[in-house]
Amino acid sequence: MTNSRHDLIKDVPAEADRFDRRTLLKGVAGFAAAAAAVSPAVARDYGPGAQPQRYPDPDIVVIDEKRFKAKVGNTVIKRLFTGCLWAEGPAWNTQGQYLVWSDIPNNRQLRYLDDDGHISQQFRKPSNESNGNTFDYEGRQITAERTRLVRFEHNGTVTVLAEKANDKPLNGPNDMVVNPADKSIWFTDPGYGSINLYEGQNVRNGSNQPFQKEAVYRVDAQSGAVTKVADEPFKPNGIAFSHDYKKLYVCDTGITHYPNAKNVVWQYDINGDKLSNGKPLVDMTLDGKSGFPDGLRVDIDGNLWVGAGWVGEGYDGVHIFAPDGQRIGQIKLPEICANVCFGGKKRNRLFMTASQSLYAVYVETQGAHIC
């Protein structure tokens, strides 16, 4: 998701009271007071000089012991980097064994090298305020820039894959996935890159839809045709295929601008180049509180790993759902989690872009897809 806090406060109507200005400011003050009251012995320290965290990590929560088998008892969540303004779009390159992610307001992409942990802070700068990233099955990086979808070729050139749909400009692409069966690219266009200055440009002229209604699109690998495949989500954000490529999942963050939206993850059946039977699969409500489902990935068992936040301590982080939509586990982070991906040599390490930082943890499962 790519909305700024200012945009969040300004655009959500008063009836969505948990996100209005007074509630948010009150909540910030409450969090600050609570943080001041917590002793250093209780607060978790992710700094470089911190003492080791005792096993098992208490912030990896098993909700359903029978269905959530991915917790590793002798590993912990690590903060690999901090210093971003809004970290997004992690993608794993299997050939090069590195992770790429975006820092949208700083207009850059960063790269984490798996061999020695080195981080290149200006892998690409400027990045056209890029958001989501992925790699295709030829190892080429695909990126959602402010208002277009592009691919970086092996010879260093850049191919524009999509910048229009329905003969109109895209609002602002967000996230994408590649289907290995036909090399098609499926992406979301919620428009955050065109409705606030902090992470793009503001061209909406009073509308939450700068150029057209938010939607999910498919780029045909042969013809290059850009076709709308779904528009039920208010603001389609994160996107992922199921482990068997029979279903497509789409996060909806429409509550940022539409009072009737719900914090849900949609599920669609895939029928060739079309989608059908769209319905909400996941409800993000936990203990009476509901946060945004931003980005997601799927593991080899079909479970959904969803980056979530904007609620606070005990909620923000990653929520894990079984294929039937039931929450089975949780990874608590001290920051809002925008997106996740599986990587590492065994594809069993979960990378999490969370607000200002990059986190990682080993899990006893593997990502269903290459990045």
Coordinates of C-alpha atoms in Angstrom, one line a residue:
M1 CA 0.0 0.0 0.0
T2 CA 1.3 3.5 -0.7
N3 CA -0.8 6.0 1.1
S4 CA 0.9 8.6 3.4
R5 CA -0.2 9.2 6.9
H6 CA -1.4 12.7 6.0
D7 CA -3.4 11.2 3.1
L8 CA -4.9 8.6 5.5
I9 CA -6.0 11.2 8.0
K10 CA -7.4 13.6 5.4
D11 CA -9.4 11.4 3.1
V12 CA -11.1 8.9 5.4
P13 CA -14.6 10.1 6.3
A14 CA -15.5 10.8 10.0
E15 CA -17.7 7.7 10.2
A16 CA -14.7 5.5 9.9
D17 CA -13.9 6.7 13.4
R18 CA -11.0 4.4 14.1
F19 CA -9.0 6.2 11.4
D20 CA -10.2 9.8 11.9
R21 CA -7.7 12.6 12.9
R22 CA -8.8 12.7 16.6
T23 CA -8.7 9.0 17.1
L24 CA -5.3 8.6 15.3
L25 CA -3.7 11.4 17.3
K26 CA -5.1 10.1 20.5
G27 CA -3.8 6.7 19.6
V28 CA -0.3 8.0 18.9
A29 CA -0.3 9.8 22.2
G30 CA -1.4 6.6 23.9
F31 CA 1.3 4.5 22.2
A32 CA 3.9 7.1 23.3
A33 CA 2.8 7.0 26.9
A34 CA 2.8 3.2 26.9
A35 CA 6.2 3.1 25.4
A36 CA 7.5 5.4 28.1
A37 CA 6.1 3.1 30.7
V38 CA 7.7 0.0 29.4
S39 CA 11.0 -0.9 31.1
P40 CA 14.1 -1.7 28.9
A41 CA 13.9 -5.3 30.2
V42 CA 10.5 -5.7 28.6
A43 CA 10.8 -3.8 25.3
R44 CA 12.5 -5.8 22.5
D45 CA 15.7 -4.4 21.3
Y46 CA 16.5 -5.0 17.6
G47 CA 19.6 -2.9 17.6
P48 CA 23.1 -4.2 16.6
G49 CA 24.3 -4.4 20.2
A50 CA 21.2 -6.1 21.6
Q51 CA 21.4 -9.2 23.7
P52 CA 20.3 -12.4 21.9
Q53 CA 16.6 -13.2 22.0
R54 CA 15.8 -16.3 24.0
Y55 CA 14.3 -19.3 22.1
P56 CA 11.6 -19.8 21.1
D57 CA 10.8 -16.3 19.8
P58 CA 7.7 -15.1 21.6
D59 CA 6.7 -12.9 18.7
I60 CA 6.1 -15.9 16.4
V61 CA 2.6 -16.9 17.6
V62 CA 1.0 -20.3 16.9
I63 CA -2.8 -19.9 16.9
D64 CA -3.7 -23.3 15.5
E65 CA -1.1 -25.9 16.5
K66 CA -2.6 -28.5 14.1
R67 CA -2.5 -26.3 11.0
F68 CA 0.5 -24.0 11.6
K69 CA 3.6 -26.1 11.5
A70 CA 6.0 -23.4 10.2
K71 CA 7.4 -22.0 13.5
V72 CA 11.0 -22.9 14.1
G73 CA 11.8 -23.2 17.8
N74 CA 15.4 -22.2 17.6
T75 CA 15.4 -19.2 15.4
V76 CA 14.3 -15.5 15.9
I77 CA 13.2 -12.5 13.9
K78 CA 16.1 -10.4 12.8
R79 CA 16.1 -6.7 11.7
L80 CA 18.4 -6.6 8.8
F81 CA 18.2 -2.9 8.0
T82 CA 16.5 0.3 9.1
G83 CA 16.5 3.8 7.7
C84 CA 13.7 3.7 5.0
L85 CA 10.7 6.0 5.0
W86 CA 8.2 3.5 3.6
A87 CA 9.7 0.1 2.8
E88 CA 7.7 -1.9 0.2
G89 CA 7.8 -4.5 -2.6
P90 CA 10.4 -7.2 -1.5
A91 CA 11.3 -9.7 -4.3
W92 CA 13.9 -12.5 -4.2
N93 CA 16.3 -13.1 -7.1
T94 CA 17.1 -16.9 -7.0
Q95 CA 19.9 -16.7 -9.6
G96 CA 21.8 -13.9 -7.8
Q97 CA 20.7 -14.8 -4.3
Y98 CA 19.7 -11.3 -3.3
L99 CA 16.6 -9.4 -2.2
V100 CA 15.4 -6.2 -3.8
W101 CA 12.9 -3.8 -2.2
S102 CA 11.6 -0.2 -2.6
D103 CA 11.8 2.8 -0.3
I104 CA 9.1 4.9 -2.0
P105 CA 9.5 8.4 -0.5
N106 CA 13.3 8.2 -0.8
N107 CA 12.8 7.3 -4.5
R108 CA 15.2 4.4 -4.4
Q109 CA 15.5 0.6 -4.4
L110 CA 17.8 -1.3 -2.0
R111 CA 19.4 -4.7 -2.4
Y112 CA 20.3 -7.3 0.3
L113 CA 23.1 -9.8 -0.6
D114 CA 22.6 -13.2 1.0
D115 CA 26.3 -14.2 0.9
D116 CA 27.5 -11.6 3.4
G117 CA 24.5 -9.5 4.4
H118 CA 25.7 -6.4 2.5
I119 CA 23.0 -3.9 1.7
S120 CA 23.3 -1.6 -1.3
Q121 CA 21.2 1.5 -0.3
Q122 CA 21.1 2.9 -3.8
F123 CA 20.6 -0.2 -6.0
R124 CA 18.4 2.0 -8.2
K125 CA 18.1 5.7 -7.6
P126 CA 16.1 7.4 -8.8
S127 CA 13.5 4.6 -9.0
N128 CA 10.5 6.6 -10.3
E129 CA 9.1 6.1 -6.8
S130 CA 8.8 2.4 -7.4
N131 CA 6.5 0.2 -5.3
G132 CA 6.1 -3.5 -5.9
N133 CA 8.7 -5.8 -7.5
T134 CA 9.0 -9.3 -8.7
F135 CA 11.2 -11.4 -11.0
D136 CA 10.0 -13.4 -14.1
Y137 CA 11.1 -16.9 -15.0
E138 CA 14.0 -15.5 -17.0
G139 CA 15.4 -13.6 -14.0
R140 CA 14.3 -10.2 -15.2
Q141 CA 13.1 -7.7 -12.6
I142 CA 9.6 -6.3 -13.0
T143 CA 8.7 -3.1 -11.1
A144 CA 5.6 -1.1 -10.5
E145 CA 6.7 2.5 -10.9
R146 CA 4.7 5.6 -10.0
T147 CA 2.3 5.3 -13.0
R148 CA 3.6 2.4 -15.1
L149 CA 4.7 -1.2 -15.0
V150 CA 8.3 -1.9 -16.4
R151 CA 10.8 -4.7 -16.9
F152 CA 14.6 -4.4 -16.7
E153 CA 16.1 -6.4 -19.5
H154 CA 19.4 -8.3 -19.4
N155 CA 21.1 -5.8 -21.7
G156 CA 20.2 -2.9 -19.3
T157 CA 17.3 -1.5 -21.3
V158 CA 13.9 -0.9 -19.7
T159 CA 10.7 -2.2 -21.3
V160 CA 7.4 -0.5 -20.5
L161 CA 4.9 -3.3 -20.0
A162 CA 1.8 -1.2 -19.2
E163 CA 1.1 2.5 -18.7
K164 CA -2.5 2.5 -20.0
A165 CA -5.6 0.4 -19.8
N166 CA -9.0 1.0 -21.4
D167 CA -7.3 3.8 -23.4
K168 CA -6.7 5.7 -20.1
P169 CA -3.6 6.2 -18.0
L170 CA -3.1 3.8 -15.1
N171 CA -3.8 5.3 -11.7
G172 CA -0.6 3.9 -10.1
P173 CA 0.4 0.2 -10.3
N174 CA 1.2 -1.5 -7.0
D175 CA 2.1 -5.2 -7.0
M176 CA 2.4 -7.9 -9.6
V177 CA 2.9 -11.7 -10.2
V178 CA 4.0 -13.8 -13.2
N179 CA 2.2 -17.0 -14.3
P180 CA 4.9 -19.5 -15.5
A181 CA 2.4 -21.4 -17.6
D182 CA 1.9 -18.6 -20.2
K183 CA 4.4 -15.9 -18.8
S184 CA 1.4 -13.5 -18.3
I185 CA 1.8 -10.7 -15.7
W186 CA -1.1 -9.9 -13.4
F187 CA -1.0 -6.6 -11.5
T188 CA -3.0 -4.3 -9.3
D189 CA -3.7 -0.6 -9.9
P190 CA -5.0 1.0 -6.6
G191 CA -3.7 4.4 -7.6
Y192 CA -1.8 5.4 -4.4
G193 CA 1.1 6.7 -6.6
S194 CA -1.2 9.4 -8.1
I195 CA -3.1 10.6 -5.0
N196 CA -0.4 11.9 -2.7
L197 CA 2.8 13.8 -3.1
Y198 CA 4.8 11.9 -0.5
E199 CA 4.9 8.8 -2.6
G200 CA 4.2 10.0 -6.1
Q201 CA 2.1 12.8 -7.4
N202 CA -1.3 14.2 -6.7
V203 CA -3.4 14.4 -9.9
R204 CA -6.8 13.3 -8.6
N205 CA -8.5 16.7 -8.7
G206 CA -10.8 15.8 -5.8
S207 CA -11.3 12.2 -6.9
N208 CA -9.9 9.0 -5.4
Q209 CA -9.8 7.6 -8.9
P210 CA -7.3 9.9 -10.8
F211 CA -7.9 8.4 -14.2
Q212 CA -10.2 5.4 -13.9
K213 CA -11.7 2.9 -11.4
E214 CA -9.2 0.8 -9.5
A215 CA -8.8 -2.7 -10.9
V216 CA -6.7 -5.8 -11.4
Y217 CA -5.1 -6.3 -14.9
R218 CA -3.4 -9.0 -16.9
V219 CA -0.6 -8.4 -19.4
D220 CA -0.5 -11.0 -22.2
A221 CA 3.0 -12.2 -22.8
Q222 CA 2.6 -12.6 -26.5
S223 CA 0.5 -9.6 -27.6
G224 CA 1.3 -7.2 -24.7
A225 CA -2.4 -6.5 -24.4
V226 CA -3.5 -5.1 -21.0
T227 CA -6.9 -6.5 -20.0
K228 CA -9.0 -5.8 -16.9
V229 CA -9.8 -9.0 -15.0
A230 CA -11.4 -7.8 -11.8
D231 CA -12.6 -4.6 -10.2
E232 CA -14.5 -5.7 -7.1
P233 CA -11.9 -4.7 -4.6
F234 CA -12.1 -1.0 -3.6
K235 CA -8.3 -0.6 -3.9
P236 CA -6.7 -3.8 -5.0
N237 CA -3.2 -3.9 -3.5
G238 CA -1.1 -7.1 -2.8
I239 CA -1.6 -10.0 -5.2
A240 CA -0.5 -13.6 -5.2
F241 CA -1.3 -16.9 -6.9
S242 CA -2.3 -20.0 -4.9
H243 CA 0.4 -22.7 -4.7
D244 CA -1.3 -24.6 -7.5
Y245 CA -2.1 -21.5 -9.7
K246 CA -5.8 -22.3 -9.5
K247 CA -6.7 -19.2 -7.5
L248 CA -5.7 -15.6 -7.3
Y249 CA -5.6 -13.6 -4.1
V250 CA -5.9 -9.8 -3.9
C251 CA -5.6 -7.6 -0.8
D252 CA -8.1 -4.8 -0.5
T253 CA -6.9 -1.6 1.3
G254 CA -9.9 0.5 0.2
I255 CA -10.7 1.6 3.7
T256 CA -8.0 4.3 3.2
H257 CA -10.5 6.2 1.0
Y258 CA -13.8 4.4 0.9
P259 CA -15.9 4.1 4.1
N260 CA -17.8 1.1 2.8
A261 CA -14.6 -0.9 2.2
K262 CA -13.6 -3.8 4.4
N263 CA -10.2 -5.1 5.4
V264 CA -10.3 -8.3 3.5
V265 CA -8.4 -10.5 1.0
W266 CA -10.3 -11.5 -2.1
Q267 CA -10.2 -14.9 -3.7
Y268 CA -10.8 -15.6 -7.4
D269 CA -10.9 -18.8 -9.5
I270 CA -8.5 -18.6 -12.5
N271 CA -9.9 -19.7 -15.8
G272 CA -7.2 -19.3 -18.4
D273 CA -6.9 -15.5 -18.9
K274 CA -10.0 -14.7 -16.9
L275 CA -11.2 -14.7 -13.2
S276 CA -14.5 -15.8 -11.8
N277 CA -16.3 -16.4 -8.4
G278 CA -14.7 -13.4 -6.7
K279 CA -15.4 -13.3 -3.0
P280 CA -13.8 -12.2 0.3
L281 CA -11.8 -15.1 1.7
V282 CA -9.9 -13.5 4.7
D283 CA -11.3 -11.1 7.3
M284 CA -8.5 -9.2 9.0
T285 CA -10.4 -8.7 12.2
L286 CA -8.6 -10.0 15.3
D287 CA -9.9 -9.5 18.8
G288 CA -12.2 -6.8 17.6
K289 CA -9.5 -4.8 15.7
S290 CA -9.0 -4.8 12.0
G291 CA -5.9 -3.6 10.0
F292 CA -5.0 -3.3 6.4
P293 CA -4.0 -6.5 4.5
D294 CA -1.2 -4.9 2.3
G295 CA 1.0 -7.5 0.6
L296 CA 1.0 -11.3 0.6
R297 CA 2.7 -14.5 -0.4
V298 CA 1.7 -18.2 -0.4
D299 CA 3.7 -21.1 0.9
I300 CA 3.8 -24.7 -0.6
D301 CA 0.9 -25.8 1.6
G302 CA -1.3 -23.1 0.3
N303 CA -1.2 -20.9 3.4
L304 CA -1.4 -17.1 2.9
W305 CA 1.2 -14.9 4.6
V306 CA -0.2 -11.4 4.8
G307 CA 1.6 -8.2 5.8
A308 CA -0.7 -6.1 8.0
G309 CA -0.8 -3.0 10.1
W310 CA -2.2 0.3 11.2
V311 CA -3.6 -1.1 14.4
G312 CA -0.7 -1.1 16.8
E313 CA 1.3 -3.4 19.1
G314 CA 0.2 -7.0 19.1
Y315 CA -1.4 -6.8 15.7
D316 CA 1.0 -5.2 13.3
G317 CA 3.3 -7.7 11.4
V318 CA 2.4 -10.8 9.4
H319 CA -0.8 -12.8 9.7
I320 CA -0.9 -16.4 8.4
F321 CA -4.1 -17.9 7.1
A322 CA -5.0 -21.4 6.0
P323 CA -6.4 -21.9 2.5
D324 CA -9.9 -21.7 3.9
G325 CA -9.3 -18.2 5.3
Q326 CA -8.8 -19.2 9.0
R327 CA -6.0 -17.4 10.9
I328 CA -3.5 -20.0 12.1
G329 CA -0.4 -17.9 13.0
Q330 CA 1.1 -14.5 13.5
I331 CA 4.4 -12.8 13.4
K332 CA 4.4 -9.6 15.6
L333 CA 6.6 -6.8 14.5
P334 CA 7.3 -3.4 16.1
E335 CA 6.4 -1.7 12.8
I336 CA 3.6 -1.8 10.3
C337 CA 4.3 -4.5 7.7
A338 CA 3.7 -3.6 4.1
N339 CA 4.8 -6.7 2.2
V340 CA 6.6 -10.0 2.4
C341 CA 8.4 -12.6 0.3
F342 CA 10.1 -15.9 0.7
G343 CA 13.8 -16.2 -0.2
G344 CA 17.1 -17.7 0.8
K345 CA 18.9 -20.7 -0.7
K346 CA 16.1 -23.0 0.5
R347 CA 13.3 -20.5 0.0
N348 CA 12.5 -20.9 3.7
R349 CA 13.3 -17.4 4.9
L350 CA 10.5 -14.9 5.1
F351 CA 11.6 -11.3 4.4
M352 CA 9.3 -8.5 5.6
T353 CA 9.4 -4.9 4.6
A354 CA 7.9 -3.0 7.6
S355 CA 7.7 0.8 7.5
Q356 CA 11.3 1.9 8.1
S357 CA 12.9 -1.5 8.3
L358 CA 13.6 -4.9 6.7
Y359 CA 13.1 -8.0 8.9
A360 CA 13.7 -11.7 8.2
V361 CA 12.9 -15.0 9.9
Y362 CA 13.5 -18.6 9.0
V363 CA 10.3 -20.8 8.8
E364 CA 9.6 -24.5 8.4
T365 CA 8.0 -24.1 5.0
Q366 CA 8.9 -22.8 1.6
G367 CA 7.5 -20.2 -0.7
A368 CA 5.3 -21.7 -3.4
H369 CA 6.8 -19.5 -6.1
I370 CA 10.2 -18.2 -7.1
C371 CA 10.0 -14.9 -5.4

